[in-house]
Amino acid sequence: MNAEEAAALLAHCSGFDNRQPSVAAAQSWAAALGDVPFDQDARDAVARYYTTPPQNPNERLWILPHHVRTLRTKIRNTRLENFQYEPVADETVGEYLARYRGQVQAIASGRIAAPSGRPALEGGPSREFMAELEARGWDGNRTVPDEDDEPAAELIDTVRRTGPLGVVCPMCAAEIGFPCKSSHATKKHPLGRPLAKPHTARVRAASGEPQQTPKQRAAEEERIRAASARALARLDDQDIPDADIVEEAS
């Protein structure tokens, strides 16, 4: 791109941003875009820049030479997305490079229509390849059902969570995977405060032990209350010396 072509490109830009092209600006743009031809792709790059809204709505769009270079390259690369080289039999390395560059240049410039479809592999595996797979124990293609079948009950049992959280708590009815909760509702926990440890009944259910009868649970609660009372009695019998008050020297 020379200074005259750069001036024409700046005039094209002024239709979008109302800039005032000058001779100095044209010479500067020609120096920055010396290896970029003044073609339709360069003009389209300017149009693409001004049809893209800025990230900041209050920002004014103002195109620079590097914008033209970058957007023109993107426009040309888009035409090459599905490009596949068409070789010629018995071509030399030099012939291959010349034909490859020629095809790329022709499609990127738009002189030849870009491929509309992506290259795809055609045909199935050879008989020799299939025979080799069968020799190694391959039984053939797997068929995938249209709908998922319900898993068997024994399969569900094998994937359940282990430990107390793998069963529903018989005491507070906490679901599988959820911690046990207390019977006292609070403002923060209207359904009961989550407990750090699961109920004893849940632990017994997870380990397969039989549940306690109401009479056994009452006896267990009485045993715990008696143990607590004995612990408090031992604390009352102990003589706890009064703290010595040490006066600081003035």
CSV table of C-alpha atoms in Angstrom, one decimal:
chain,number,residue,atom,x,y,z
A,1,MET,CA,0.0,0.0,0.0
A,2,ASN,CA,1.5,3.3,-1.1
A,3,ALA,CA,0.7,6.8,0.1
A,4,GLU,CA,-2.0,7.4,-2.5
A,5,GLU,CA,-3.7,4.1,-1.7
A,6,ALA,CA,-3.4,4.9,2.0
A,7,ALA,CA,-5.1,8.2,1.4
A,8,ALA,CA,-8.0,6.4,-0.3
A,9,LEU,CA,-8.3,4.0,2.6
A,10,LEU,CA,-8.3,7.0,5.1
A,11,ALA,CA,-11.1,8.6,3.0
A,12,HIS,CA,-13.0,5.4,3.4
A,13,CYS,CA,-12.4,5.5,7.2
A,14,SER,CA,-13.6,9.1,7.3
A,15,GLY,CA,-17.1,8.0,6.2
A,16,PHE,CA,-17.4,6.2,9.6
A,17,ASP,CA,-15.5,8.5,12.1
A,18,ASN,CA,-15.5,11.9,10.3
A,19,ARG,CA,-11.7,12.2,10.5
A,20,GLN,CA,-9.8,14.7,8.4
A,21,PRO,CA,-7.3,12.9,6.3
A,22,SER,CA,-4.0,14.6,5.6
A,23,VAL,CA,-0.9,14.0,3.6
A,24,ALA,CA,1.1,13.2,6.7
A,25,ALA,CA,-1.5,10.7,7.9
A,26,ALA,CA,-1.5,9.0,4.5
A,27,GLN,CA,2.3,8.7,4.5
A,28,SER,CA,2.2,7.3,8.1
A,29,TRP,CA,-0.4,4.7,7.2
A,30,ALA,CA,1.5,3.7,4.1
A,31,ALA,CA,4.6,3.1,6.2
A,32,ALA,CA,2.6,1.0,8.7
A,33,LEU,CA,0.7,-1.0,5.9
A,34,GLY,CA,3.4,-1.2,3.3
A,35,ASP,CA,3.0,-5.0,3.0
A,36,VAL,CA,-0.8,-4.9,3.0
A,37,PRO,CA,-2.4,-4.4,-0.4
A,38,PHE,CA,-5.2,-1.9,-0.9
A,39,ASP,CA,-7.9,-4.3,-1.9
A,40,GLN,CA,-11.6,-5.1,-1.1
A,41,ASP,CA,-10.5,-7.1,2.0
A,42,ALA,CA,-8.8,-4.0,3.4
A,43,ARG,CA,-12.0,-1.9,2.9
A,44,ASP,CA,-14.1,-4.7,4.4
A,45,ALA,CA,-11.8,-4.7,7.4
A,46,VAL,CA,-12.6,-1.0,8.0
A,47,ALA,CA,-16.4,-1.8,7.7
A,48,ARG,CA,-16.1,-4.8,10.1
A,49,TYR,CA,-14.3,-2.6,12.7
A,50,TYR,CA,-17.1,0.0,12.7
A,51,THR,CA,-19.9,-2.6,12.7
A,52,THR,CA,-18.5,-4.1,16.0
A,53,PRO,CA,-19.8,-2.1,19.1
A,54,PRO,CA,-17.1,-1.1,21.6
A,55,GLN,CA,-16.8,-2.7,25.0
A,56,ASN,CA,-17.4,0.7,26.6
A,57,PRO,CA,-20.6,2.3,25.1
A,58,ASN,CA,-19.1,5.8,25.8
A,59,GLU,CA,-15.9,5.0,23.9
A,60,ARG,CA,-15.5,6.4,20.4
A,61,LEU,CA,-14.3,4.0,17.7
A,62,TRP,CA,-11.1,5.1,16.0
A,63,ILE,CA,-9.5,2.7,13.6
A,64,LEU,CA,-5.7,2.4,13.4
A,65,PRO,CA,-3.4,0.6,11.0
A,66,HIS,CA,-3.0,-2.5,13.1
A,67,HIS,CA,-6.8,-2.9,13.2
A,68,VAL,CA,-6.9,-3.0,9.4
A,69,ARG,CA,-4.1,-5.6,9.3
A,70,THR,CA,-5.6,-7.9,12.0
A,71,LEU,CA,-9.2,-7.8,10.6
A,72,ARG,CA,-8.1,-8.3,7.0
A,73,THR,CA,-6.2,-11.4,8.1
A,74,LYS,CA,-9.3,-12.7,9.9
A,75,ILE,CA,-11.4,-12.2,6.8
A,76,ARG,CA,-9.0,-14.1,4.6
A,77,ASN,CA,-8.5,-16.9,7.2
A,78,THR,CA,-12.2,-17.4,7.3
A,79,ARG,CA,-12.2,-18.5,3.7
A,80,LEU,CA,-9.6,-21.1,4.4
A,81,GLU,CA,-11.4,-22.8,7.3
A,82,ASN,CA,-12.4,-25.9,5.1
A,83,PHE,CA,-9.4,-25.7,2.7
A,84,GLN,CA,-7.8,-29.0,1.7
A,85,TYR,CA,-4.9,-29.2,-0.7
A,86,GLU,CA,-5.6,-31.0,-3.9
A,87,PRO,CA,-2.4,-32.8,-4.8
A,88,VAL,CA,-1.1,-33.9,-8.2
A,89,ALA,CA,0.5,-37.3,-8.8
A,90,ASP,CA,4.3,-37.5,-8.9
A,91,GLU,CA,4.8,-33.8,-8.0
A,92,THR,CA,8.1,-32.7,-6.6
A,93,VAL,CA,8.6,-30.7,-3.4
A,94,GLY,CA,9.0,-27.5,-5.3
A,95,GLU,CA,5.9,-28.1,-7.4
A,96,TYR,CA,3.9,-29.0,-4.2
A,97,LEU,CA,5.0,-25.8,-2.5
A,98,ALA,CA,4.1,-23.7,-5.5
A,99,ARG,CA,0.7,-25.3,-6.0
A,100,TYR,CA,-0.1,-25.2,-2.3
A,101,ARG,CA,0.7,-21.5,-2.0
A,102,GLY,CA,-1.2,-20.8,-5.2
A,103,GLN,CA,-4.3,-22.5,-4.0
A,104,VAL,CA,-4.1,-20.8,-0.6
A,105,GLN,CA,-3.7,-17.4,-2.2
A,106,ALA,CA,-6.6,-18.0,-4.6
A,107,ILE,CA,-9.1,-19.1,-2.0
A,108,ALA,CA,-8.0,-16.5,0.7
A,109,SER,CA,-8.3,-13.6,-1.8
A,110,GLY,CA,-11.8,-14.8,-2.9
A,111,ARG,CA,-10.8,-15.5,-6.5
A,112,ILE,CA,-11.9,-19.1,-6.0
A,113,ALA,CA,-14.9,-20.0,-3.9
A,114,ALA,CA,-14.1,-21.3,-0.5
A,115,PRO,CA,-15.0,-24.9,0.3
A,116,SER,CA,-18.5,-25.1,1.7
A,117,GLY,CA,-18.2,-28.4,3.6
A,118,ARG,CA,-15.7,-29.9,6.0
A,119,PRO,CA,-13.6,-32.8,4.7
A,120,ALA,CA,-14.8,-36.1,6.0
A,121,LEU,CA,-13.5,-39.6,6.0
A,122,GLU,CA,-15.4,-42.0,3.8
A,123,GLY,CA,-15.7,-45.7,3.8
A,124,GLY,CA,-15.5,-48.3,6.5
A,125,PRO,CA,-12.5,-50.3,7.9
A,126,SER,CA,-10.9,-52.9,5.6
A,127,ARG,CA,-11.6,-56.6,6.0
A,128,GLU,CA,-8.0,-57.2,7.1
A,129,PHE,CA,-8.4,-54.6,9.9
A,130,MET,CA,-11.7,-56.2,11.0
A,131,ALA,CA,-10.2,-59.6,11.0
A,132,GLU,CA,-7.3,-58.4,13.1
A,133,LEU,CA,-9.8,-57.0,15.6
A,134,GLU,CA,-11.8,-60.2,15.8
A,135,ALA,CA,-8.6,-62.1,16.3
A,136,ARG,CA,-7.9,-60.0,19.4
A,137,GLY,CA,-11.3,-60.7,20.9
A,138,TRP,CA,-13.5,-58.0,19.5
A,139,ASP,CA,-17.1,-59.1,19.4
A,140,GLY,CA,-18.5,-56.5,17.0
A,141,ASN,CA,-20.2,-53.1,17.3
A,142,ARG,CA,-22.1,-52.5,20.5
A,143,THR,CA,-25.7,-51.5,20.2
A,144,VAL,CA,-26.9,-48.6,22.3
A,145,PRO,CA,-30.5,-48.7,23.3
A,146,ASP,CA,-32.8,-45.7,22.5
A,147,GLU,CA,-33.9,-45.4,26.1
A,148,ASP,CA,-32.1,-46.1,29.4
A,149,ASP,CA,-33.2,-49.2,31.2
A,150,GLU,CA,-34.0,-49.0,34.9
A,151,PRO,CA,-31.0,-50.3,36.9
A,152,ALA,CA,-31.5,-53.5,38.7
A,153,ALA,CA,-32.2,-53.4,42.5
A,154,GLU,CA,-29.0,-55.3,43.3
A,155,LEU,CA,-27.0,-52.8,41.3
A,156,ILE,CA,-28.5,-49.9,43.3
A,157,ASP,CA,-27.5,-51.6,46.5
A,158,THR,CA,-23.9,-51.9,45.4
A,159,VAL,CA,-23.5,-48.2,44.6
A,160,ARG,CA,-25.2,-46.8,47.7
A,161,ARG,CA,-23.2,-44.6,50.0
A,162,THR,CA,-21.5,-46.5,52.8
A,163,GLY,CA,-21.7,-45.6,56.5
A,164,PRO,CA,-24.6,-44.1,58.5
A,165,LEU,CA,-25.4,-41.6,55.8
A,166,GLY,CA,-26.1,-44.4,53.4
A,167,VAL,CA,-29.5,-45.2,55.1
A,168,VAL,CA,-32.5,-43.2,56.1
A,169,CYS,CA,-32.3,-42.3,59.8
A,170,PRO,CA,-35.1,-44.0,61.7
A,171,MET,CA,-34.9,-41.4,64.5
A,172,CYS,CA,-35.2,-38.1,62.6
A,173,ALA,CA,-36.1,-39.4,59.0
A,174,ALA,CA,-33.0,-37.7,57.5
A,175,GLU,CA,-32.7,-38.8,53.8
A,176,ILE,CA,-29.7,-40.6,52.4
A,177,GLY,CA,-26.7,-38.4,52.2
A,178,PHE,CA,-28.0,-35.8,54.6
A,179,PRO,CA,-26.9,-35.4,58.2
A,180,CYS,CA,-29.2,-36.1,61.1
A,181,LYS,CA,-31.0,-33.2,62.7
A,182,SER,CA,-32.1,-32.3,66.2
A,183,SER,CA,-35.8,-32.2,67.2
A,184,HIS,CA,-35.5,-28.6,68.4
A,185,ALA,CA,-36.3,-26.1,65.7
A,186,THR,CA,-34.6,-22.7,65.7
A,187,LYS,CA,-35.0,-19.5,63.6
A,188,LYS,CA,-32.0,-20.5,61.5
A,189,HIS,CA,-32.9,-24.1,61.3
A,190,PRO,CA,-36.7,-24.4,61.3
A,191,LEU,CA,-36.5,-28.2,60.5
A,192,GLY,CA,-33.9,-28.9,63.2
A,193,ARG,CA,-30.2,-28.1,63.7
A,194,PRO,CA,-27.9,-30.5,61.7
A,195,LEU,CA,-25.9,-32.8,64.1
A,196,ALA,CA,-22.2,-33.4,63.8
A,197,LYS,CA,-22.7,-37.1,64.6
A,198,PRO,CA,-25.6,-39.4,63.3
A,199,HIS,CA,-28.1,-40.8,65.7
A,200,THR,CA,-27.3,-44.2,67.3
A,201,ALA,CA,-30.3,-45.7,65.7
A,202,ARG,CA,-28.9,-44.7,62.2
A,203,VAL,CA,-25.5,-46.2,63.0
A,204,ARG,CA,-27.1,-49.4,64.1
A,205,ALA,CA,-29.2,-49.5,60.9
A,206,ALA,CA,-26.2,-48.9,58.7
A,207,SER,CA,-24.3,-51.7,60.4
A,208,GLY,CA,-27.2,-54.2,60.2
A,209,GLU,CA,-27.8,-54.3,63.9
A,210,PRO,CA,-31.4,-54.7,65.2
A,211,GLN,CA,-33.1,-51.6,66.4
A,212,GLN,CA,-33.7,-51.1,70.1
A,213,THR,CA,-37.1,-51.5,71.5
A,214,PRO,CA,-38.7,-48.6,73.4
A,215,LYS,CA,-37.9,-50.3,76.7
A,216,GLN,CA,-34.2,-50.7,75.7
A,217,ARG,CA,-34.0,-47.1,74.5
A,218,ALA,CA,-35.5,-45.9,77.9
A,219,ALA,CA,-32.9,-48.0,79.8
A,220,GLU,CA,-30.1,-46.6,77.7
A,221,GLU,CA,-31.3,-43.0,78.3
A,222,GLU,CA,-31.5,-43.7,82.1
A,223,ARG,CA,-28.0,-45.1,82.0
A,224,ILE,CA,-26.7,-42.0,80.4
A,225,ARG,CA,-28.5,-39.7,82.9
A,226,ALA,CA,-27.1,-41.7,85.8
A,227,ALA,CA,-23.5,-41.5,84.4
A,228,SER,CA,-24.0,-37.7,84.0
A,229,ALA,CA,-25.2,-37.4,87.6
A,230,ARG,CA,-22.2,-39.4,89.0
A,231,ALA,CA,-19.8,-37.1,87.0
A,232,LEU,CA,-21.4,-34.0,88.5
A,233,ALA,CA,-21.3,-35.5,92.0
A,234,ARG,CA,-17.6,-36.1,91.6
A,235,LEU,CA,-17.1,-32.5,90.6
A,236,ASP,CA,-19.0,-31.3,93.7
A,237,ASP,CA,-16.8,-33.5,96.0
A,238,GLN,CA,-13.6,-32.0,94.7
A,239,ASP,CA,-12.1,-29.0,96.6
A,240,ILE,CA,-11.3,-26.3,94.1
A,241,PRO,CA,-9.0,-23.7,95.8
A,242,ASP,CA,-10.0,-20.1,95.4
A,243,ALA,CA,-7.9,-18.1,93.1
A,244,ASP,CA,-5.2,-16.0,94.8
A,245,ILE,CA,-5.5,-12.3,94.2
A,246,VAL,CA,-2.1,-10.7,93.5
A,247,GLU,CA,-2.0,-7.0,94.0
A,248,GLU,CA,0.4,-5.2,91.7
A,249,ALA,CA,3.0,-3.0,93.4
A,250,SER,CA,2.3,0.6,92.8
